[in-house]
């Protein structure tokens, strides 16, 4: 395992840039632009598909080399304006898996057509709560956003209407021990991992062709991965994403035996097998690649939640697929926590795997 502070700095600055940017499912343009800029120097071709997924292609040196699809979803969970009341308060729909309590009293950014507007998710003060109020969790349907408007007309003039996207206002910060916090590390950590892999492949003689794909709309149904997997026609695929560790109060090793700072997670299965059952050859490839470079991996067996891999492996006649995941505390909240060493070691693992891919997979006959 590495402890190189320079590579940590490079990864931290990518993660800071991507997680401070905004992109709820269906609105990934900003992240797509950042990715295009950052991948320009390390891809032979960059395009967007009709749904908005970014596809960066790095051609391999061997005509018989396999094609590897890397998929990192660019979207984040967020909110959308649903209704504006006569007093200028916004009601909203949830996009993605929020625990409603997490939203209460957050500061948010409303991405209006005339520019971003700050808002707060307001609630009844404790002074006027009944004992029942104090005990029961507030549902998102009972919450509202205050942008400082005096009435509905005021809101309209700010460029806010039903369909306007909303994200949480929380910026990246460093904690102790190379651990960092911010919003949407799910999945900007996967995006940072993918970009850093492409950077480190630069100048290397790689037999395989790599499709680095920033997918859209993962959090609302693994949608971008479906269309991009079809386009990539890959021989093997890896979803790069985040997952739940069981290493803090309120959760046990039985809920999740994974820990932050203990290395990349190679999923064996997720959603009790209803999502992905990783292809045995992909697991073998990843574990042997990790052994080769002496990076410890954690094996993931999840019972809830899944990744783009679920959609990718069912494409065309089937694509052998696995995942490399980063343990992320407080996932699907605006205060997610990650250990940068896990991203660094995941980068090293994926680079090593790509270098050796032709020994495990061959180009399919067309
Ligand atoms: Zn994710």
Coordinates of C-alpha atoms and ligand atoms in Angstrom, one line a residue:
X1 CA 0.0 0.0 0.0
X2 CA 1.3 3.4 -0.9
X3 CA 1.6 6.5 1.3
X4 CA 2.8 8.9 -1.3
X5 CA 1.6 12.3 -0.4
X6 CA 2.0 13.7 -3.9
X7 CA -0.4 11.3 -5.5
X8 CA -2.8 11.9 -2.6
X9 CA -2.7 15.6 -3.4
X10 CA -3.5 14.9 -7.1
X11 CA -6.4 12.7 -6.1
X12 CA -7.6 15.2 -3.4
X13 CA -7.7 18.0 -5.9
X14 CA -9.6 16.0 -8.5
X15 CA -12.1 14.9 -5.8
X16 CA -12.5 18.4 -4.5
X17 CA -13.2 19.8 -8.0
X18 CA -15.7 17.1 -8.9
X19 CA -17.5 17.0 -5.6
X20 CA -17.8 20.8 -5.4
X21 CA -19.4 20.7 -8.8
X22 CA -23.1 19.9 -9.2
X23 CA -24.9 17.3 -11.3
X24 CA -28.1 15.7 -10.2
X25 CA -29.4 12.8 -12.4
X26 CA -30.4 14.2 -15.8
X27 CA -28.3 17.3 -15.3
X28 CA -24.7 16.1 -15.6
X29 CA -23.5 18.7 -18.1
X30 CA -21.1 20.5 -15.7
X31 CA -19.4 17.2 -14.7
X32 CA -19.3 16.0 -18.3
X33 CA -17.5 19.3 -19.3
X34 CA -15.0 18.9 -16.5
X35 CA -14.3 15.3 -17.4
X36 CA -13.9 16.1 -21.1
X37 CA -11.3 18.8 -20.2
X38 CA -9.4 16.4 -17.9
X39 CA -9.4 13.5 -20.2
X40 CA -8.5 15.4 -23.3
X41 CA -4.8 14.7 -23.0
X42 CA -5.1 11.0 -22.4
X43 CA -7.8 9.8 -24.8
X44 CA -7.8 9.3 -28.6
X45 CA -11.4 10.3 -28.9
X46 CA -14.1 11.8 -26.6
X47 CA -17.8 11.8 -27.4
X48 CA -21.1 12.0 -25.7
X49 CA -24.0 9.6 -26.4
X50 CA -27.5 10.8 -26.9
X51 CA -28.4 10.5 -23.1
X52 CA -25.3 12.5 -22.2
X53 CA -22.8 9.9 -21.0
X54 CA -19.2 10.8 -21.8
X55 CA -17.2 8.2 -23.7
X56 CA -13.4 8.6 -23.8
X57 CA -11.6 6.0 -25.9
X58 CA -8.0 5.1 -25.6
X59 CA -7.0 2.8 -28.3
X60 CA -4.9 -0.3 -27.5
X61 CA -1.6 -1.3 -29.2
X62 CA -2.8 -4.7 -30.2
X63 CA -5.5 -5.4 -32.8
X64 CA -6.4 -8.5 -30.8
X65 CA -6.4 -6.8 -27.4
X66 CA -9.7 -6.8 -25.5
X67 CA -11.9 -3.8 -25.0
X68 CA -12.4 -2.8 -21.4
X69 CA -15.2 -0.5 -20.3
X70 CA -14.7 1.5 -17.2
X71 CA -17.9 3.1 -15.9
X72 CA -18.1 5.8 -13.3
X73 CA -21.5 7.5 -12.8
X74 CA -21.3 11.3 -13.0
X75 CA -24.7 12.0 -11.4
X76 CA -25.5 12.7 -7.7
X77 CA -28.6 12.3 -5.7
X78 CA -30.5 15.6 -5.4
X79 CA -33.9 17.3 -5.5
X80 CA -36.2 19.0 -8.0
X81 CA -38.7 21.8 -7.6
X82 CA -42.2 20.4 -7.8
X83 CA -44.4 23.2 -6.6
X84 CA -44.1 26.9 -5.5
X85 CA -46.7 28.1 -3.0
X86 CA -48.2 31.6 -3.0
X87 CA -45.8 32.7 -0.2
X88 CA -42.7 31.8 -2.3
X89 CA -41.8 28.6 -0.6
X90 CA -40.6 25.7 -2.8
X91 CA -41.8 22.1 -2.4
X92 CA -39.6 19.4 -3.9
X93 CA -39.3 15.9 -5.3
X94 CA -36.4 13.6 -4.3
X95 CA -34.1 12.2 -7.0
X96 CA -32.3 9.1 -5.7
X97 CA -32.1 7.4 -2.3
X98 CA -32.4 10.1 0.4
X99 CA -33.1 9.4 4.1
X100 CA -35.5 12.3 4.6
X101 CA -34.0 13.3 8.0
X102 CA -30.7 14.0 6.3
X103 CA -32.4 16.8 4.3
X104 CA -33.8 18.7 7.3
X105 CA -32.2 22.1 7.8
X106 CA -29.7 21.7 5.1
X107 CA -28.5 24.7 3.0
X108 CA -29.2 24.1 -0.6
X109 CA -28.4 25.6 -4.0
X110 CA -31.3 26.0 -6.4
X111 CA -30.0 25.9 -10.0
X112 CA -32.4 28.5 -11.6
X113 CA -32.2 29.6 -15.2
X114 CA -30.8 33.0 -14.2
X115 CA -28.1 31.5 -12.0
X116 CA -27.7 29.7 -8.7
X117 CA -29.7 30.8 -5.7
X118 CA -29.1 29.7 -2.1
X119 CA -32.0 28.3 -0.1
X120 CA -32.6 26.5 3.2
X121 CA -34.8 23.6 4.0
X122 CA -36.9 25.1 6.8
X123 CA -38.7 23.4 9.7
X124 CA -40.8 24.1 12.8
X125 CA -38.6 25.3 15.7
X126 CA -38.4 23.1 18.8
X127 CA -40.2 25.9 20.9
X128 CA -43.5 25.2 19.2
X129 CA -43.2 21.4 18.7
X130 CA -45.7 19.1 20.5
X131 CA -44.2 16.1 22.2
X132 CA -45.4 14.0 19.2
X133 CA -43.7 16.4 16.7
X134 CA -40.4 16.1 18.6
X135 CA -40.6 12.3 18.4
X136 CA -41.6 11.7 14.8
X137 CA -39.2 12.2 11.8
X138 CA -40.2 14.9 9.4
X139 CA -41.1 13.6 5.9
X140 CA -39.8 15.3 2.8
X141 CA -43.3 16.1 1.7
X142 CA -43.7 18.3 4.8
X143 CA -40.4 20.2 4.2
X144 CA -40.0 23.3 2.1
X145 CA -37.3 25.5 0.8
X146 CA -36.9 29.2 1.7
X147 CA -34.9 31.1 -0.9
X148 CA -35.8 34.5 0.7
X149 CA -38.6 35.1 -1.8
X150 CA -41.7 37.0 -0.7
X151 CA -44.2 35.4 -3.0
X152 CA -44.5 33.1 -6.1
X153 CA -43.9 35.9 -8.5
X154 CA -40.6 36.7 -6.8
X155 CA -39.5 33.0 -7.2
X156 CA -40.4 33.1 -10.9
X157 CA -38.3 36.2 -11.4
X158 CA -35.3 34.4 -9.9
X159 CA -35.6 31.8 -12.8
X160 CA -37.0 29.1 -10.6
X161 CA -39.9 26.9 -11.8
X162 CA -41.1 23.3 -11.5
X163 CA -38.2 21.1 -12.9
X164 CA -35.4 23.3 -11.5
X165 CA -32.7 21.2 -10.0
X166 CA -31.5 21.5 -6.4
X167 CA -28.3 20.3 -4.7
X168 CA -27.0 20.5 -1.2
X169 CA -24.5 23.3 -0.4
X170 CA -21.6 21.5 1.1
X171 CA -18.0 21.9 0.0
X172 CA -15.0 19.6 0.2
X173 CA -12.9 19.7 3.4
X174 CA -9.9 17.7 4.8
X175 CA -10.2 15.7 8.0
X176 CA -7.3 14.0 9.8
X177 CA -5.2 11.1 8.4
X178 CA -5.8 11.8 4.6
X179 CA -9.5 11.4 5.2
X180 CA -11.8 14.0 3.5
X181 CA -15.4 14.9 3.6
X182 CA -17.9 16.4 1.1
X183 CA -21.0 15.9 -0.8
X184 CA -21.6 13.3 -3.6
X185 CA -18.4 11.3 -3.1
X186 CA -20.9 8.8 -4.5
X187 CA -19.8 8.9 -7.2
X188 CA -17.3 11.7 -7.8
X189 CA -14.8 9.4 -6.0
X190 CA -15.3 6.9 -8.8
X191 CA -15.0 9.7 -11.4
X192 CA -11.7 10.9 -9.8
X193 CA -10.5 7.3 -9.8
X194 CA -11.3 6.8 -13.5
X195 CA -9.6 10.1 -14.5
X196 CA -6.5 9.3 -12.5
X197 CA -6.3 5.8 -14.1
X198 CA -6.5 7.3 -17.6
X199 CA -3.7 9.8 -16.7
X200 CA -1.4 7.1 -15.4
X201 CA -2.0 5.0 -18.5
X202 CA -0.6 7.8 -20.6
X203 CA 2.6 6.8 -22.4
X204 CA 2.2 3.2 -21.4
X205 CA 2.1 0.4 -24.0
X206 CA -1.3 -1.2 -23.3
X207 CA -2.7 -3.9 -25.5
X208 CA -6.3 -3.4 -24.5
X209 CA -8.5 -0.6 -25.7
X210 CA -10.1 1.3 -22.8
X211 CA -13.5 3.0 -22.9
X212 CA -13.6 5.4 -19.9
X213 CA -17.3 6.2 -19.5
X214 CA -18.9 8.9 -17.3
X215 CA -22.4 7.5 -17.1
X216 CA -25.6 9.6 -16.5
X217 CA -28.7 8.8 -14.4
X218 CA -27.2 5.9 -12.3
X219 CA -29.0 7.0 -9.1
X220 CA -32.4 6.8 -10.8
X221 CA -32.1 3.4 -12.5
X222 CA -28.7 2.7 -14.0
X223 CA -29.8 4.3 -17.2
X224 CA -26.7 5.8 -18.8
X225 CA -24.7 2.6 -18.3
X226 CA -27.2 0.7 -20.4
X227 CA -26.8 2.8 -23.5
X228 CA -23.0 3.4 -23.1
X229 CA -22.4 -0.3 -22.6
X230 CA -24.1 -1.0 -25.9
X231 CA -21.9 1.6 -27.6
X232 CA -18.7 0.3 -26.1
X233 CA -19.2 -3.3 -27.2
X234 CA -16.7 -4.2 -24.5
X235 CA -15.2 -7.6 -23.8
X236 CA -15.0 -6.9 -20.0
X237 CA -16.3 -4.1 -17.8
X238 CA -15.6 -2.5 -14.4
X239 CA -18.0 -0.2 -12.6
X240 CA -16.0 2.2 -10.4
X241 CA -18.2 3.3 -7.5
X242 CA -18.6 3.7 -3.8
X243 CA -20.1 1.4 -1.1
X244 CA -21.1 1.2 2.6
X245 CA -18.5 0.4 5.2
X246 CA -19.6 -0.9 8.7
X247 CA -16.9 0.8 10.7
X248 CA -18.6 3.6 12.7
X249 CA -21.1 3.8 15.5
X250 CA -24.7 2.8 14.6
X251 CA -23.6 0.1 12.1
X252 CA -22.0 -3.3 12.7
X253 CA -19.7 -5.6 10.8
X254 CA -22.7 -7.8 10.2
X255 CA -24.3 -4.9 8.3
X256 CA -21.1 -4.4 6.4
X257 CA -17.6 -5.9 7.2
X258 CA -15.9 -3.3 4.9
X259 CA -13.8 -0.5 6.4
X260 CA -12.4 2.7 5.1
X261 CA -8.6 2.8 4.7
X262 CA -8.4 -1.0 4.2
X263 CA -8.2 -0.9 0.4
X264 CA -10.3 -1.2 -2.7
X265 CA -13.4 -3.3 -2.6
X266 CA -13.8 -6.0 -5.2
X267 CA -17.5 -7.0 -5.2
X268 CA -18.4 -10.7 -5.4
X269 CA -22.1 -9.9 -5.4
X270 CA -24.5 -7.1 -4.5
X271 CA -28.2 -6.8 -3.7
X272 CA -28.1 -10.5 -2.6
X273 CA -27.4 -11.5 -6.1
X274 CA -30.3 -9.6 -7.7
X275 CA -27.9 -6.8 -8.8
X276 CA -24.5 -8.1 -9.9
X277 CA -22.9 -11.5 -9.4
X278 CA -19.4 -10.6 -10.5
X279 CA -18.0 -12.7 -13.3
X280 CA -15.5 -15.2 -11.8
X281 CA -12.9 -14.4 -14.4
X282 CA -13.1 -10.7 -13.6
X283 CA -12.7 -11.4 -9.9
X284 CA -9.7 -13.6 -10.6
X285 CA -8.2 -10.9 -12.8
X286 CA -8.6 -8.2 -10.2
X287 CA -7.4 -10.3 -7.2
X288 CA -4.3 -11.6 -9.1
X289 CA -3.6 -8.0 -10.3
X290 CA -3.8 -6.7 -6.7
X291 CA -1.5 -9.5 -5.5
X292 CA 1.0 -8.6 -8.2
X293 CA 1.3 -5.0 -6.9
X294 CA 0.8 -6.0 -3.3
X295 CA -2.4 -4.0 -2.8
X296 CA -4.8 -5.5 -0.2
X297 CA -8.4 -5.7 -1.4
X298 CA -11.7 -6.2 0.5
X299 CA -14.3 -8.6 -0.9
X300 CA -17.8 -7.2 -1.0
X301 CA -20.9 -9.2 -0.5
X302 CA -23.8 -6.7 -0.3
X303 CA -27.5 -7.3 0.4
X304 CA -28.8 -3.9 -0.6
X305 CA -27.8 -1.4 -3.3
X306 CA -26.1 -2.0 -6.6
X307 CA -24.0 -0.2 -9.3
X308 CA -23.9 0.4 -13.1
X309 CA -22.3 -3.1 -13.3
X310 CA -25.9 -4.6 -13.0
X311 CA -27.0 -2.9 -16.2
X312 CA -23.7 -3.4 -18.1
X313 CA -23.3 -7.2 -17.6
X314 CA -26.7 -7.8 -19.3
X315 CA -25.8 -5.9 -22.5
X316 CA -25.9 -7.6 -25.8
X317 CA -24.8 -11.2 -25.4
X318 CA -23.5 -10.5 -21.9
X319 CA -20.3 -8.7 -20.7
X320 CA -18.1 -10.2 -18.0
X321 CA -18.3 -7.4 -15.4
X322 CA -17.1 -6.6 -11.9
X323 CA -16.7 -3.5 -9.7
X324 CA -13.9 -1.7 -7.8
X325 CA -15.5 0.3 -5.0
X326 CA -14.4 2.8 -2.4
X327 CA -15.7 2.5 1.1
X328 CA -17.7 5.7 1.8
X329 CA -19.0 6.6 5.3
X330 CA -22.4 8.3 5.6
X331 CA -23.1 7.5 1.9
X332 CA -26.1 9.4 0.4
X333 CA -25.6 12.3 2.9
X334 CA -23.9 15.7 2.2
X335 CA -21.1 14.7 4.7
X336 CA -19.7 11.6 3.1
X337 CA -16.2 10.5 4.4
X338 CA -13.5 8.8 2.3
X339 CA -9.9 7.8 3.0
X340 CA -7.7 9.0 0.0
X341 CA -5.5 5.9 0.4
X342 CA -8.4 3.8 -0.8
X343 CA -8.7 5.9 -4.0
X344 CA -4.9 5.8 -4.6
X345 CA -4.8 2.0 -4.1
X346 CA -7.8 1.6 -6.4
X347 CA -6.1 3.6 -9.1
X348 CA -3.0 1.3 -8.8
X349 CA -5.2 -1.8 -8.9
X350 CA -7.2 -0.7 -12.0
X351 CA -4.0 0.4 -13.8
X352 CA -2.3 -3.0 -13.1
X353 CA -5.4 -4.8 -14.2
X354 CA -5.6 -2.9 -17.5
X355 CA -2.0 -3.7 -18.2
X356 CA -2.6 -7.4 -17.7
X357 CA -6.1 -7.6 -19.2
X358 CA -5.0 -9.3 -22.5
X359 CA -3.9 -12.3 -20.4
X360 CA -7.5 -12.9 -19.1
X361 CA -9.7 -11.6 -21.9
X362 CA -9.7 -11.7 -25.7
X363 CA -11.4 -9.6 -28.3
X364 CA -14.7 -11.2 -29.3
X365 CA -15.1 -12.4 -32.9
X366 CA -17.3 -10.0 -34.7
Ligands
LIG1 ZN1 -23.0 5.4 -6.7

